[in-house]
Amino acid sequence: DSGVTQTPKHLITATGQRVTLRCSPRSGDLSVYWYQQSLDQGLQFLIQYYNGEERAKGNILERFSAQQFPDLHSELNLSSLELGDSALYFCASSPSGTGGTEAFFGQGTRLTVV
Amino acid sequence: AQKVTQAQTEISVVEKEDVTLDCVYETRDTTYYLFWYKQPPSGELVFLIRRNSFDEQNEISGRYSWNFQKSTSSFNFTITASQVVDSAVYFCALSGNNAGGTSYGKLTFGQGTILTVHP
């Protein structure tokens, strides 16, 4: 158990809908990352937050947004969903936001858009 | 831009064989970090190792060993006497400490190598 909790584990929704994925980082970790894993794109970095502020952005679509709350949990919001958004979404956390610390991953949320 | 290449898409071995997973990386950062993660069939990503760019010492942990060679930009992973439980997808990843801030902590992953160990 990595200590990172993601909910829900599975989500099935229709095209055009909006969903929210939730992540609770490991105790003491200030940085949260979101990654998307799909068959065609592999594991792609979406966005990073550190202590409530956005730190870095990857190839995150404009239809996607995220935030980190004062209690350090994070949410990833996906809207106007398309079939191609079906993927495994991972949250990871690390103590600092720097490259030298390992990130621990949650079990992921498997999103299926039908 | 950072890039990680895992040329082996799939490897199949018989139990007790040794197997090496290759990883080649590209980065312009002078300080960077290399990682290996394991993704078993259950789907979670499990951290295995982190290596700093300024430390080329090889590391051994039980049946696992890692060979970091800066001269060839490679960070290969060897499993000795493989077991069925080693069957998983293995990812090599890279992060840097770019002063511009855009690469702080984020991991660039390779495409992964699917390892199947047969009994």
GROMACS .gro file of C-alpha atoms in nm:
model
  233
    1ASP     CA    1   0.000   0.000   0.000
    2SER     CA    2   0.158   0.326  -0.119
    3GLY     CA    3  -0.049   0.543   0.116
    4VAL     CA    4  -0.201   0.736  -0.175
    5THR     CA    5  -0.578   0.691  -0.199
    6GLN     CA    6  -0.776   0.743  -0.515
    7THR     CA    7  -1.151   0.730  -0.551
    8PRO     CA    8  -1.343   0.594  -0.724
    9LYS     CA    9  -1.156   0.289  -0.852
   10HIS     CA   10  -1.381   0.252  -1.153
   11LEU     CA   11  -1.605   0.498  -1.331
   12ILE     CA   12  -1.828   0.445  -1.632
   13THR     CA   13  -1.992   0.747  -1.786
   14ALA     CA   14  -2.137   0.870  -2.112
   15THR     CA   15  -1.985   1.104  -2.365
   16GLY     CA   16  -2.042   1.469  -2.288
   17GLN     CA   17  -2.057   1.415  -1.914
   18ARG     CA   18  -1.836   1.556  -1.638
   19VAL     CA   19  -1.660   1.354  -1.369
   20THR     CA   20  -1.439   1.429  -1.069
   21LEU     CA   21  -1.154   1.206  -0.960
   22ARG     CA   22  -1.028   1.240  -0.607
   23CYS     CA   23  -0.685   1.185  -0.458
   24SER     CA   24  -0.560   1.185  -0.100
   25PRO     CA   25  -0.180   1.202  -0.085
   26ARG     CA   26   0.044   1.023   0.162
   27SER     CA   27   0.058   1.185   0.502
   28GLY     CA   28   0.310   1.469   0.494
   29ASP     CA   29   0.344   1.486   0.117
   30LEU     CA   30   0.292   1.835  -0.020
   31SER     CA   31   0.309   1.762  -0.391
   32VAL     CA   32   0.044   1.586  -0.597
   33TYR     CA   33   0.077   1.477  -0.959
   34TRP     CA   34  -0.183   1.351  -1.204
   35TYR     CA   35  -0.097   1.110  -1.485
   36GLN     CA   36  -0.303   0.951  -1.760
   37GLN     CA   37  -0.227   0.601  -1.888
   38SER     CA   38  -0.378   0.498  -2.219
   39LEU     CA   39  -0.287   0.230  -2.471
   40ASP     CA   40  -0.189   0.472  -2.742
   41GLN     CA   41  -0.022   0.747  -2.537
   42GLY     CA   42   0.131   0.546  -2.256
   43LEU     CA   43   0.186   0.720  -1.922
   44GLN     CA   44   0.154   1.096  -1.965
   45PHE     CA   45   0.203   1.368  -1.707
   46LEU     CA   46  -0.097   1.595  -1.676
   47ILE     CA   47  -0.041   1.841  -1.394
   48GLN     CA   48   0.139   1.895  -1.064
   49TYR     CA   49   0.039   2.083  -0.752
   50TYR     CA   50   0.256   2.177  -0.461
   51ASN     CA   51   0.103   2.293  -0.135
   52GLY     CA   52  -0.209   2.419  -0.307
   53GLU     CA   53  -0.047   2.588  -0.603
   54GLU     CA   54  -0.004   2.467  -0.958
   55ARG     CA   55   0.364   2.383  -1.014
   56ALA     CA   56   0.384   2.231  -1.359
   57LYS     CA   57   0.156   2.146  -1.646
   58GLY     CA   58   0.187   1.875  -1.907
   59ASN     CA   59  -0.030   1.796  -2.206
   60ILE     CA   60  -0.351   1.849  -2.015
   61LEU     CA   61  -0.656   1.923  -2.226
   62GLU     CA   62  -0.850   2.244  -2.168
   63ARG     CA   63  -1.152   2.029  -2.081
   64PHE     CA   64  -0.957   1.899  -1.783
   65SER     CA   65  -0.880   2.094  -1.469
   66ALA     CA   66  -0.744   2.017  -1.127
   67GLN     CA   67  -0.697   2.173  -0.789
   68GLN     CA   68  -0.535   2.098  -0.457
   69PHE     CA   69  -0.722   2.192  -0.144
   70PRO     CA   70  -0.588   2.326   0.190
   71ASP     CA   71  -0.599   1.974   0.337
   72LEU     CA   72  -0.375   1.876   0.041
   73HIS     CA   73  -0.618   1.639  -0.126
   74SER     CA   74  -0.659   1.695  -0.495
   75GLU     CA   75  -0.934   1.661  -0.752
   76LEU     CA   76  -0.911   1.617  -1.125
   77ASN     CA   77  -1.216   1.736  -1.315
   78LEU     CA   78  -1.282   1.600  -1.663
   79SER     CA   79  -1.562   1.758  -1.863
   80SER     CA   80  -1.727   1.716  -2.203
   81LEU     CA   81  -1.595   1.364  -2.199
   82GLU     CA   82  -1.506   1.189  -2.522
   83LEU     CA   83  -1.449   0.823  -2.597
   84GLY     CA   84  -1.076   0.893  -2.621
   85ASP     CA   85  -1.066   1.006  -2.259
   86SER     CA   86  -1.111   0.646  -2.149
   87ALA     CA   87  -0.793   0.567  -1.958
   88LEU     CA   88  -0.641   0.486  -1.623
   89TYR     CA   89  -0.582   0.804  -1.425
   90PHE     CA   90  -0.315   0.796  -1.160
   91CYS     CA   91  -0.246   1.031  -0.877
   92ALA     CA   92   0.098   1.035  -0.717
   93SER     CA   93   0.241   1.225  -0.425
   94SER     CA   94   0.585   1.318  -0.300
   95PRO     CA   95   0.717   1.513  -0.003
   96SER     CA   96   0.860   1.791  -0.216
   97GLY     CA   97   0.797   1.909  -0.568
   98THR     CA   98   1.148   1.848  -0.689
   99GLY     CA   99   1.287   1.589  -0.920
  100GLY     CA  100   1.497   1.417  -0.659
  101THR     CA  101   1.219   1.257  -0.461
  102GLU     CA  102   1.035   0.947  -0.561
  103ALA     CA  103   0.664   0.972  -0.625
  104PHE     CA  104   0.428   0.713  -0.481
  105PHE     CA  105   0.128   0.625  -0.689
  106GLY     CA  106  -0.229   0.545  -0.600
  107GLN     CA  107  -0.410   0.247  -0.746
  108GLY     CA  108  -0.563   0.460  -1.018
  109THR     CA  109  -0.913   0.537  -1.137
  110ARG     CA  110  -1.019   0.349  -1.446
  111LEU     CA  111  -1.245   0.575  -1.649
  112THR     CA  112  -1.456   0.428  -1.924
  113VAL     CA  113  -1.648   0.666  -2.148
  114VAL     CA  114  -1.927   0.501  -2.345
  115ALA     CA  115   1.277   1.790  -2.403
  116GLN     CA  116   1.320   1.476  -2.203
  117LYS     CA  117   1.273   1.136  -2.358
  118VAL     CA  118   1.291   0.779  -2.235
  119THR     CA  119   1.312   0.484  -2.470
  120GLN     CA  120   1.250   0.125  -2.373
  121ALA     CA  121   1.320  -0.058  -2.695
  122GLN     CA  122   1.192  -0.396  -2.574
  123THR     CA  123   0.814  -0.400  -2.597
  124GLU     CA  124   0.776  -0.754  -2.466
  125ILE     CA  125   1.009  -1.011  -2.314
  126SER     CA  126   0.921  -1.368  -2.238
  127VAL     CA  127   1.143  -1.590  -2.023
  128VAL     CA  128   1.122  -1.914  -1.833
  129GLU     CA  129   1.146  -1.910  -1.456
  130LYS     CA  130   1.502  -1.889  -1.316
  131GLU     CA  131   1.637  -1.720  -1.626
  132ASP     CA  132   1.810  -1.385  -1.589
  133VAL     CA  133   1.655  -1.098  -1.780
  134THR     CA  134   1.772  -0.744  -1.855
  135LEU     CA  135   1.537  -0.459  -1.937
  136ASP     CA  136   1.694  -0.179  -2.135
  137CYS     CA  137   1.636   0.193  -2.085
  138VAL     CA  138   1.793   0.480  -2.275
  139TYR     CA  139   1.720   0.841  -2.192
  140GLU     CA  140   1.769   1.190  -2.331
  141THR     CA  141   1.784   1.509  -2.129
  142ARG     CA  142   1.957   1.846  -2.134
  143ASP     CA  143   1.942   1.882  -1.757
  144THR     CA  144   2.276   1.860  -1.583
  145THR     CA  145   2.109   1.714  -1.276
  146TYR     CA  146   1.846   1.452  -1.328
  147TYR     CA  147   1.699   1.141  -1.170
  148LEU     CA  148   1.617   0.803  -1.309
  149PHE     CA  149   1.353   0.566  -1.181
  150TRP     CA  150   1.213   0.222  -1.238
  151TYR     CA  151   0.851   0.139  -1.162
  152LYS     CA  152   0.670  -0.193  -1.178
  153GLN     CA  153   0.307  -0.229  -1.281
  154PRO     CA  154   0.177  -0.577  -1.192
  155PRO     CA  155  -0.146  -0.712  -1.342
  156SER     CA  156  -0.341  -0.551  -1.057
  157GLY     CA  157  -0.257  -0.215  -1.214
  158GLU     CA  158  -0.086  -0.007  -0.947
  159LEU     CA  159   0.254   0.150  -1.008
  160VAL     CA  160   0.516   0.035  -0.760
  161PHE     CA  161   0.835   0.234  -0.706
  162LEU     CA  162   1.150   0.021  -0.737
  163ILE     CA  163   1.451   0.251  -0.744
  164ARG     CA  164   1.574   0.608  -0.787
  165ARG     CA  165   1.921   0.701  -0.914
  166ASN     CA  166   2.083   1.045  -0.922
  167SER     CA  167   2.271   1.154  -1.232
  168PHE     CA  168   2.587   1.220  -1.031
  169ASP     CA  169   2.597   0.874  -0.879
  170GLU     CA  170   2.698   0.606  -1.127
  171GLN     CA  171   2.740   0.334  -0.871
  172ASN     CA  172   2.548   0.023  -0.961
  173GLU     CA  173   2.296  -0.102  -0.714
  174ILE     CA  174   2.182  -0.446  -0.613
  175SER     CA  175   1.874  -0.525  -0.411
  176GLY     CA  176   1.811  -0.894  -0.374
  177ARG     CA  177   1.748  -1.038  -0.719
  178TYR     CA  178   1.729  -0.690  -0.873
  179SER     CA  179   2.026  -0.490  -0.998
  180TRP     CA  180   2.061  -0.169  -1.190
  181ASN     CA  181   2.339  -0.057  -1.422
  182PHE     CA  182   2.361   0.320  -1.476
  183GLN     CA  183   2.601   0.435  -1.750
  184LYS     CA  184   2.605   0.808  -1.810
  185SER     CA  185   2.837   0.773  -2.110
  186THR     CA  186   2.570   0.579  -2.298
  187SER     CA  187   2.269   0.744  -2.129
  188SER     CA  188   2.143   0.407  -2.017
  189PHE     CA  189   1.987   0.276  -1.697
  190ASN     CA  190   1.931  -0.095  -1.739
  191PHE     CA  191   1.752  -0.324  -1.496
  192THR     CA  192   1.841  -0.689  -1.445
  193ILE     CA  193   1.633  -0.950  -1.267
  194THR     CA  194   1.836  -1.253  -1.166
  195ALA     CA  195   1.668  -1.593  -1.138
  196SER     CA  196   1.333  -1.458  -1.250
  197GLN     CA  197   1.011  -1.576  -1.086
  198VAL     CA  198   0.652  -1.588  -1.206
  199VAL     CA  199   0.568  -1.306  -0.963
  200ASP     CA  200   0.804  -1.082  -1.159
  201SER     CA  201   0.558  -1.083  -1.449
  202ALA     CA  202   0.454  -0.721  -1.491
  203VAL     CA  203   0.505  -0.413  -1.701
  204TYR     CA  204   0.822  -0.230  -1.608
  205PHE     CA  205   0.863   0.142  -1.668
  206CYS     CA  206   1.179   0.347  -1.676
  207ALA     CA  207   1.126   0.716  -1.597
  208LEU     CA  208   1.322   1.039  -1.583
  209SER     CA  209   1.283   1.368  -1.397
  210GLY     CA  210   1.499   1.677  -1.377
  211ASN     CA  211   1.558   1.984  -1.168
  212ASN     CA  212   1.523   2.240  -1.441
  213ALA     CA  213   1.570   2.589  -1.296
  214GLY     CA  214   1.288   2.707  -1.519
  215GLY     CA  215   1.053   2.511  -1.297
  216THR     CA  216   0.857   2.336  -1.568
  217SER     CA  217   1.003   1.996  -1.500
  218TYR     CA  218   1.007   1.991  -1.123
  219GLY     CA  219   0.923   1.642  -1.010
  220LYS     CA  220   0.726   1.537  -1.313
  221LEU     CA  221   0.818   1.201  -1.456
  222THR     CA  222   0.873   1.126  -1.821
  223PHE     CA  223   0.802   0.758  -1.871
  224GLY     CA  224   0.918   0.514  -2.132
  225GLN     CA  225   0.660   0.304  -2.311
  226GLY     CA  226   0.716   0.013  -2.078
  227THR     CA  227   0.839  -0.343  -2.121
  228ILE     CA  228   0.595  -0.627  -2.067
  229LEU     CA  229   0.779  -0.908  -1.889
  230THR     CA  230   0.622  -1.251  -1.880
  231VAL     CA  231   0.788  -1.521  -1.674
  232HIS     CA  232   0.665  -1.870  -1.751
  233PRO     CA  233   0.681  -2.148  -1.492
   0.00000   0.00000   0.00000
